[in-house]
Coordinates of C-alpha atoms and ligand atoms in Angstrom, one line a residue:
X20 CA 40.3 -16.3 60.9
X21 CA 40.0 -19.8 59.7
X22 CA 43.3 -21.3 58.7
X23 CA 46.7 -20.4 60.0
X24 CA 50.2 -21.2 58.4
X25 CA 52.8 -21.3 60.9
X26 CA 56.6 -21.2 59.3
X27 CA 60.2 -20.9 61.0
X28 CA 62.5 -18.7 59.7
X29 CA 66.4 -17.5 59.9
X30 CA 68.7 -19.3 62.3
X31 CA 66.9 -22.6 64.2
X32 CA 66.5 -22.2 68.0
X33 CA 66.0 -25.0 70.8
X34 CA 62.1 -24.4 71.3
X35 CA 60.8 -23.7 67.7
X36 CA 59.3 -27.2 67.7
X37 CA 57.7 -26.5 70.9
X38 CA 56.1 -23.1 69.7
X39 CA 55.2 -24.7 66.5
X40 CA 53.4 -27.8 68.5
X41 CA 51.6 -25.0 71.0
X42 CA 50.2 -22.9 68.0
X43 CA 49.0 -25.8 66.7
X44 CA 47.4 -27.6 69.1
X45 CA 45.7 -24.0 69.9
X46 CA 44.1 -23.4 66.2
X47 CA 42.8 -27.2 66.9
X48 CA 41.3 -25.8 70.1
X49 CA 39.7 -23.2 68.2
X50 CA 38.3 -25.3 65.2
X51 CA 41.0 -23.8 62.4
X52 CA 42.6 -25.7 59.7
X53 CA 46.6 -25.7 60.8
X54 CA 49.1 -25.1 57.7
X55 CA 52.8 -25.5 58.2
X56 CA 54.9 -23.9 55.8
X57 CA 58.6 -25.7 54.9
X58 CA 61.9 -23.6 55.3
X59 CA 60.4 -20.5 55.6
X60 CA 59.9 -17.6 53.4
X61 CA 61.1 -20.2 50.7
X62 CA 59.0 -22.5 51.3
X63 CA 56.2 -19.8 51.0
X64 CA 57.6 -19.0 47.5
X65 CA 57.5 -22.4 46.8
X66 CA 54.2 -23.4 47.7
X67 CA 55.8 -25.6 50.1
X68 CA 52.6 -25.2 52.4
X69 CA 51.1 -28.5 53.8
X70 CA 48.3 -28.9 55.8
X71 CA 49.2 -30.1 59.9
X72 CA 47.5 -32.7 61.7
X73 CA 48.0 -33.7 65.3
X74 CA 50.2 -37.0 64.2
X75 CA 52.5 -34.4 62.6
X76 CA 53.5 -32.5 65.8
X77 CA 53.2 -35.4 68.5
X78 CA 56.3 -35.7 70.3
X79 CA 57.8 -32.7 68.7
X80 CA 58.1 -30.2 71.9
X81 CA 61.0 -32.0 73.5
X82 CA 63.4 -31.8 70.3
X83 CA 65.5 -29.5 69.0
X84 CA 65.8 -28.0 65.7
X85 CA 62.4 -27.6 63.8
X86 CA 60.1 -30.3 62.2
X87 CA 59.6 -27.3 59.1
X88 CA 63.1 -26.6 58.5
X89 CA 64.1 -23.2 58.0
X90 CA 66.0 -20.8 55.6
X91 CA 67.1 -17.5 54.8
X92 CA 65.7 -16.5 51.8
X93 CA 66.9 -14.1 49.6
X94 CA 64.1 -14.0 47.3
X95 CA 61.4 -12.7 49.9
X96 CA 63.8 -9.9 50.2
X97 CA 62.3 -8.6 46.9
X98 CA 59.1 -7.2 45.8
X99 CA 58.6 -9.9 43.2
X100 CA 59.4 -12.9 45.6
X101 CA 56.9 -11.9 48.5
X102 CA 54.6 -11.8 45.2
X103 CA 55.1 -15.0 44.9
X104 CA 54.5 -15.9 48.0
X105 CA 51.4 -13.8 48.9
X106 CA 50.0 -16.1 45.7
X107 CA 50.6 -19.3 46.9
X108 CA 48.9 -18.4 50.4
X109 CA 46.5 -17.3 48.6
X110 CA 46.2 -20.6 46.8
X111 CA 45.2 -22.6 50.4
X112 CA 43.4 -19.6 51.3
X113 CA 45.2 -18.7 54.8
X114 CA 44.1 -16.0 56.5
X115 CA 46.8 -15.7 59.3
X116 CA 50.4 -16.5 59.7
X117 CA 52.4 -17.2 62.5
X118 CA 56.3 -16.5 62.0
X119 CA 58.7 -17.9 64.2
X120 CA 62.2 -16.2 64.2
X121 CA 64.8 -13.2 65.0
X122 CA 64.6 -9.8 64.4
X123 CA 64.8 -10.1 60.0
X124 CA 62.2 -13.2 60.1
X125 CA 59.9 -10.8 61.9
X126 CA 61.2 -7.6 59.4
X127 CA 59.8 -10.1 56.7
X128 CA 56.4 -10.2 58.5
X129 CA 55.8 -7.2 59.2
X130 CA 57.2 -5.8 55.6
X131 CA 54.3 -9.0 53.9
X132 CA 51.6 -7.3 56.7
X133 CA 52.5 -3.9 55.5
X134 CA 52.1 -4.9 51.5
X135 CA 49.2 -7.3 51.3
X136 CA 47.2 -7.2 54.5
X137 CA 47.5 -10.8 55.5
X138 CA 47.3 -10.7 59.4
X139 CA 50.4 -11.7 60.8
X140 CA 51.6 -12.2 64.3
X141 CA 55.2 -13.1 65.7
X142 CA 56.8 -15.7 68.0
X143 CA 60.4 -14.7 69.1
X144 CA 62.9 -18.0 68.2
X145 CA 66.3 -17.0 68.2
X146 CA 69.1 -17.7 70.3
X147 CA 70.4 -13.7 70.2
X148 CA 67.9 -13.0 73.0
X149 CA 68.2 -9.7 71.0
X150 CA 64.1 -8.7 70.2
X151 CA 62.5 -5.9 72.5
X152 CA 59.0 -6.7 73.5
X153 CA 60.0 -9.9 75.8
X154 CA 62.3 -10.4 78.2
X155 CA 63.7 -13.9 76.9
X156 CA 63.5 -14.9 73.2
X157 CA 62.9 -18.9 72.5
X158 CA 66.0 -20.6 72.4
X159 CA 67.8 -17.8 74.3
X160 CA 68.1 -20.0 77.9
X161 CA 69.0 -23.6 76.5
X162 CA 71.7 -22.2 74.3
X163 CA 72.9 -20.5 77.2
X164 CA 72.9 -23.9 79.5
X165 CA 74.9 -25.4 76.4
X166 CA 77.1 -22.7 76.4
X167 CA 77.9 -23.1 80.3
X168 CA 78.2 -26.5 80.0
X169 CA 80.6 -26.5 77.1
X170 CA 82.8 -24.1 79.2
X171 CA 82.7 -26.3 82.3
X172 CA 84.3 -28.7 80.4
X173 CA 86.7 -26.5 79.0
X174 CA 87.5 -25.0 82.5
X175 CA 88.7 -28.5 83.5
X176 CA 91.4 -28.9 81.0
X177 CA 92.4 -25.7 81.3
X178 CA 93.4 -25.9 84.9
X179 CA 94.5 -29.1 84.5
X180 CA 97.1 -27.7 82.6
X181 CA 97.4 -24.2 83.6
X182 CA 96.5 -22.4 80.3
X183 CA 94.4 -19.5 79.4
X184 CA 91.2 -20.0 76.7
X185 CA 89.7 -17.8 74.5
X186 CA 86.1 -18.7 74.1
X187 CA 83.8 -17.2 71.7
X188 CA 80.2 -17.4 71.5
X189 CA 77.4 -16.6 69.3
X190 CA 74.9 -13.7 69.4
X191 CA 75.5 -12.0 66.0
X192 CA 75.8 -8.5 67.3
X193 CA 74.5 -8.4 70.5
X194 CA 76.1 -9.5 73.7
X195 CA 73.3 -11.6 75.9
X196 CA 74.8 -15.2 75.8
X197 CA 78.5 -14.0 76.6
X198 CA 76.8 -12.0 79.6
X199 CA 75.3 -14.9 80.9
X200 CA 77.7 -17.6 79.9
X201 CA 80.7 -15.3 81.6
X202 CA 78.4 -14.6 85.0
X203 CA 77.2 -18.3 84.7
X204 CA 81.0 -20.2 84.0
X205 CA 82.9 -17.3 86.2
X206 CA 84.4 -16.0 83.4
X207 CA 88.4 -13.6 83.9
X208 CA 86.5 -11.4 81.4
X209 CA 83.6 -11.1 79.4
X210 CA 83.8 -9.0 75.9
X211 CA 80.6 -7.9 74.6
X212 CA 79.5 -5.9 71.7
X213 CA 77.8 -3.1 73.6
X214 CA 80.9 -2.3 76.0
X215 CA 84.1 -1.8 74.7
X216 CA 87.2 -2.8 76.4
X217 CA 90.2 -1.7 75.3
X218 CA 92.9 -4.8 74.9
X219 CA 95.2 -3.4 77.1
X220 CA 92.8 -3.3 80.1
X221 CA 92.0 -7.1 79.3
X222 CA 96.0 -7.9 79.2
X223 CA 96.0 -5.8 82.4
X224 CA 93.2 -8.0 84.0
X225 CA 95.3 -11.0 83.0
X226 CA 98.6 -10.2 84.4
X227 CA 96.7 -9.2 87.6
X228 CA 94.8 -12.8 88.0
X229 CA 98.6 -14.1 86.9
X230 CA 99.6 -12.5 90.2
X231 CA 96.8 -13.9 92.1
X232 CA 97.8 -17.4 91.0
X233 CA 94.4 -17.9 89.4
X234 CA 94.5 -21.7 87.9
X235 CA 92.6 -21.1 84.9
X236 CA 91.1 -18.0 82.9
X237 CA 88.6 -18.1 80.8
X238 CA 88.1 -15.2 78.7
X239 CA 84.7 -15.1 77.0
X240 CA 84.7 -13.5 73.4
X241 CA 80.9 -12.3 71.9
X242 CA 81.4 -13.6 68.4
X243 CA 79.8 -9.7 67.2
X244 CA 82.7 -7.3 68.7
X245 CA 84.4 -4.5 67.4
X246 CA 87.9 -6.2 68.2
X247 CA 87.4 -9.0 66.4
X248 CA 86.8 -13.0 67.4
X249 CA 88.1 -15.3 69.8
X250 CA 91.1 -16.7 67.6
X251 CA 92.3 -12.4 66.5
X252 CA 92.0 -11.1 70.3
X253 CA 94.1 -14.0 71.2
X254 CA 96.3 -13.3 68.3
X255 CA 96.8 -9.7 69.1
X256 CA 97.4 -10.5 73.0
X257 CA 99.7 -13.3 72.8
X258 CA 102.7 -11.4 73.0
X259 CA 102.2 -9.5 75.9
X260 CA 101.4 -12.6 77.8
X261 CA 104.3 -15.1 76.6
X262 CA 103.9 -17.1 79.7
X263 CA 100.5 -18.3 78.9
X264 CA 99.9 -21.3 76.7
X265 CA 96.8 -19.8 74.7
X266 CA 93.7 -22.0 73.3
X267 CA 91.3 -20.8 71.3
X268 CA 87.4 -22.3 70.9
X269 CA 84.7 -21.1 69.1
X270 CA 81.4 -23.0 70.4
X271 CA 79.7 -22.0 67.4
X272 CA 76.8 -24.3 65.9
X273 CA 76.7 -26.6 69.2
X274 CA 74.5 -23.5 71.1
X275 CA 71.6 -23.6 68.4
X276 CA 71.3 -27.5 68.7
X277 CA 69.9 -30.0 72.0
X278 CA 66.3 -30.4 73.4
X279 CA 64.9 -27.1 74.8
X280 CA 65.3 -26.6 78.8
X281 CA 62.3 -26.2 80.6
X282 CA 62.3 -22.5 80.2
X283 CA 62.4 -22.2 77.0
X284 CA 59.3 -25.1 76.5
X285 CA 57.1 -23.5 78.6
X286 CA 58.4 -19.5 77.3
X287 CA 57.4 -21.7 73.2
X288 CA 54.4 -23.0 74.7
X289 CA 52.5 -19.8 76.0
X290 CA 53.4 -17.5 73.1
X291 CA 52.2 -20.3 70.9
X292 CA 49.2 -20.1 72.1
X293 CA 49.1 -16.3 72.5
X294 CA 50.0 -16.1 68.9
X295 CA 46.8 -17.7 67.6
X296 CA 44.8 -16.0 70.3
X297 CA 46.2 -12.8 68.9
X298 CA 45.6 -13.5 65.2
X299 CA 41.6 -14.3 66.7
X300 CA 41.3 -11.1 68.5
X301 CA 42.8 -9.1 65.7
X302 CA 45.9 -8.2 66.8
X303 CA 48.2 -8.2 63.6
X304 CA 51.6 -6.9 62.9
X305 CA 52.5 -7.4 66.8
X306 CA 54.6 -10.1 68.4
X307 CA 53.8 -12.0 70.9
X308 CA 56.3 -12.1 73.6
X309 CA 56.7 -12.2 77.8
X310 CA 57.3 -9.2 79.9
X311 CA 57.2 -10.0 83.8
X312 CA 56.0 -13.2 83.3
X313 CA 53.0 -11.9 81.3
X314 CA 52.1 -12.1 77.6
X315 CA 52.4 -9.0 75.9
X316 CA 52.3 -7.9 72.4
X317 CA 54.5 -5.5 71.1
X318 CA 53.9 -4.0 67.4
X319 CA 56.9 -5.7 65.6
X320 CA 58.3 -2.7 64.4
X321 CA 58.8 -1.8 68.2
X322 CA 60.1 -5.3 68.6
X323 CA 62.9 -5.0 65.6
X324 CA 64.5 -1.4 66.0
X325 CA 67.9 -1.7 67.5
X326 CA 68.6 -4.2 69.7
X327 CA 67.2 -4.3 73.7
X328 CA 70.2 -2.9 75.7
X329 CA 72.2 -5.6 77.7
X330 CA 71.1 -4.8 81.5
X331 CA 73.8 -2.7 82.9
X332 CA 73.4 -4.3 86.6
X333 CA 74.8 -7.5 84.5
X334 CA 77.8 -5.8 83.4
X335 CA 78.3 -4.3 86.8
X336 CA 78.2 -8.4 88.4
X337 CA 80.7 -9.2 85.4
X338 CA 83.0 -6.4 86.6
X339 CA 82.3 -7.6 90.3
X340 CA 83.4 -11.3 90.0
X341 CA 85.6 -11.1 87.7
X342 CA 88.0 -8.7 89.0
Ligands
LIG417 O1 70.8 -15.5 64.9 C1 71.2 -16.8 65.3 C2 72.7 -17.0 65.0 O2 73.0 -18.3 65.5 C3 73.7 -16.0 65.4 O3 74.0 -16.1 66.8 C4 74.8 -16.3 64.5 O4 75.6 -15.1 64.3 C5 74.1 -16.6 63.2 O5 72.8 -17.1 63.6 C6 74.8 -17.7 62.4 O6 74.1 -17.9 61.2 P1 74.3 -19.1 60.2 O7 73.8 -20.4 60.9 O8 73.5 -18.8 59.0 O9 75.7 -19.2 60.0

């Protein structure tokens, strides 16, 4: 291997910059010729490929967002776009490529390993936490913090004037942040794609922490369940609760944005590294990722089936505290 192109793909993640400064400054420590590649597999089409130099990723780790940009591209979906793209790597002659991104980043990776051969390795970067092969995903903790914090806040108004919030949170289908965010901001009730809860238990719930003269209640609403978001649950419930002045708020965008938490640069930092340690060592169409605080590497289409399962002893602390 003698140059690497690193790209970030699908939905940004606090930490990309930090994983894209850590595989960098590794392929420098190894002699290669860095590439970054601009918004993604778009970019790649593109020939948006330009080649890194230290000045480009100084000061980089501790911001959010990522200094390539990122997309999701349509046209790498099809046999003719990753074409394309294959060309134009060909074009700078890389050898290895480092994607950064969820579960259909890494799909794209291991589908362009699969088709033309180029080695290929993956760095988790997604806020879903929702990729087997690693315990935490980049991105995963800090949007969690932001999540907490933003529901601090909303805690205060709401017992300041008595009411009950809907909260949602992102997480596409999978229910990590809620999990977290209603065991981190002691949350009435946590709803979570995995786990269904029928809306009469959650009314039930209510009307019991009514009883207990609860000041507030904040009922946290993972933006990927069957019962719908935030602002239709509330919808559907409001009449068996008239007593309740209902709020609705939908964190949304805010959890993929602010400067990575410590985690989170140090999780970037080693996988970075790992990733161009893997592409030298031959280990292609794997993802680098951390199991037990050690770097693993999981073949990616180990790393992409399903979803990891949400860890049952976390629902069982939800049920706990928020009874
Ligand atoms: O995968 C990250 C994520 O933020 C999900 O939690 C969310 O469902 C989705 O991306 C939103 O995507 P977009 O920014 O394209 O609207």
């Amino acid at each position: 291997i003698k140059r690497i192109a690193v790209l970030t793909s699908g939905g940004d993640a606090p930490g990309m910059n930090a994983a894209i400064r850590a595989t960098v400054r590794a392929g420098f420590f190894y002699n290669l010729e860095m590439y970054g590649i601009f918004r993604g597999y778009e970019g790649m089409i593109q020939n948006d490929i330009k080649k890194l130099e230290s000045k480009h990723i100084s000061h980089i780790l501790e911001r959010g967002g990522t200094i390539l940009k990122s997309a999701r591209s349509q046209e790498f979906r099809t046999p003719e776009g990753r074409k394309k793209a294959f060309e134009n790597l060909q074009k700078h002659k890389i050898d290895g490529l480092v994607v950064i991104g969820g579960d259909g980043s890494l799909t794209g990776a291991h589908l362009f390993y699969k088709e033309f051969g180029i080695p290929a390795i993956g760095i988790p970067g997604t806020i879903d936490n929702d990729l087997a092969g690693t315990d935490l995903t980049v991105g995963f903790d800090t949007a969690c913090n932001t999540a907490i914090e933003a529901i601090d806040k909303i805690r205060d108004t709401a017992t300041s004037h008595d009411r009950l919030f809907f909260v949602e949170v992102m997480g596409r289908d999978a229910g990590f942040i809620a999990i977290n965010a209603g065991i981190g901001s002691a949350a009435a009730a946590t709803l979570i794609p995995e786990k269904k809860m029928p809306i009469e238990r959650l009314v039930e719930r209510l009307k019991a922490r009514t009883k207990a003269m609860k000041q507030s209640n904040i009922v946290i609403i993972a933006e990927g369940g069957k019962s719908g978001g935030a602002a239709e649950i509330a919808e559907k419930i409001k009449k068996q609760l008239p007593y309740y002045d209902i709020k609705v708020t939908i964190l949304g965008h805010l959890q993929r944005g602010g400067a990575p938490s410590s985690l989170d640069r140090v999780l970037a930092s080693k996988l970075g590294v790992a990733a161009v340690e893997g592409l030298m060592q031959g280990k292609y169409d794997v993802m680098a990722g951390v199991i037990n605080n050690k770097v693993v590497y999981t073949p990616i289409a180990k790393a992409i089936v399903g979803h990891k399962e949400v860890d049952e002893y976390d629902f069982h602390v939800v049920k706990i505290l928020s009874t």
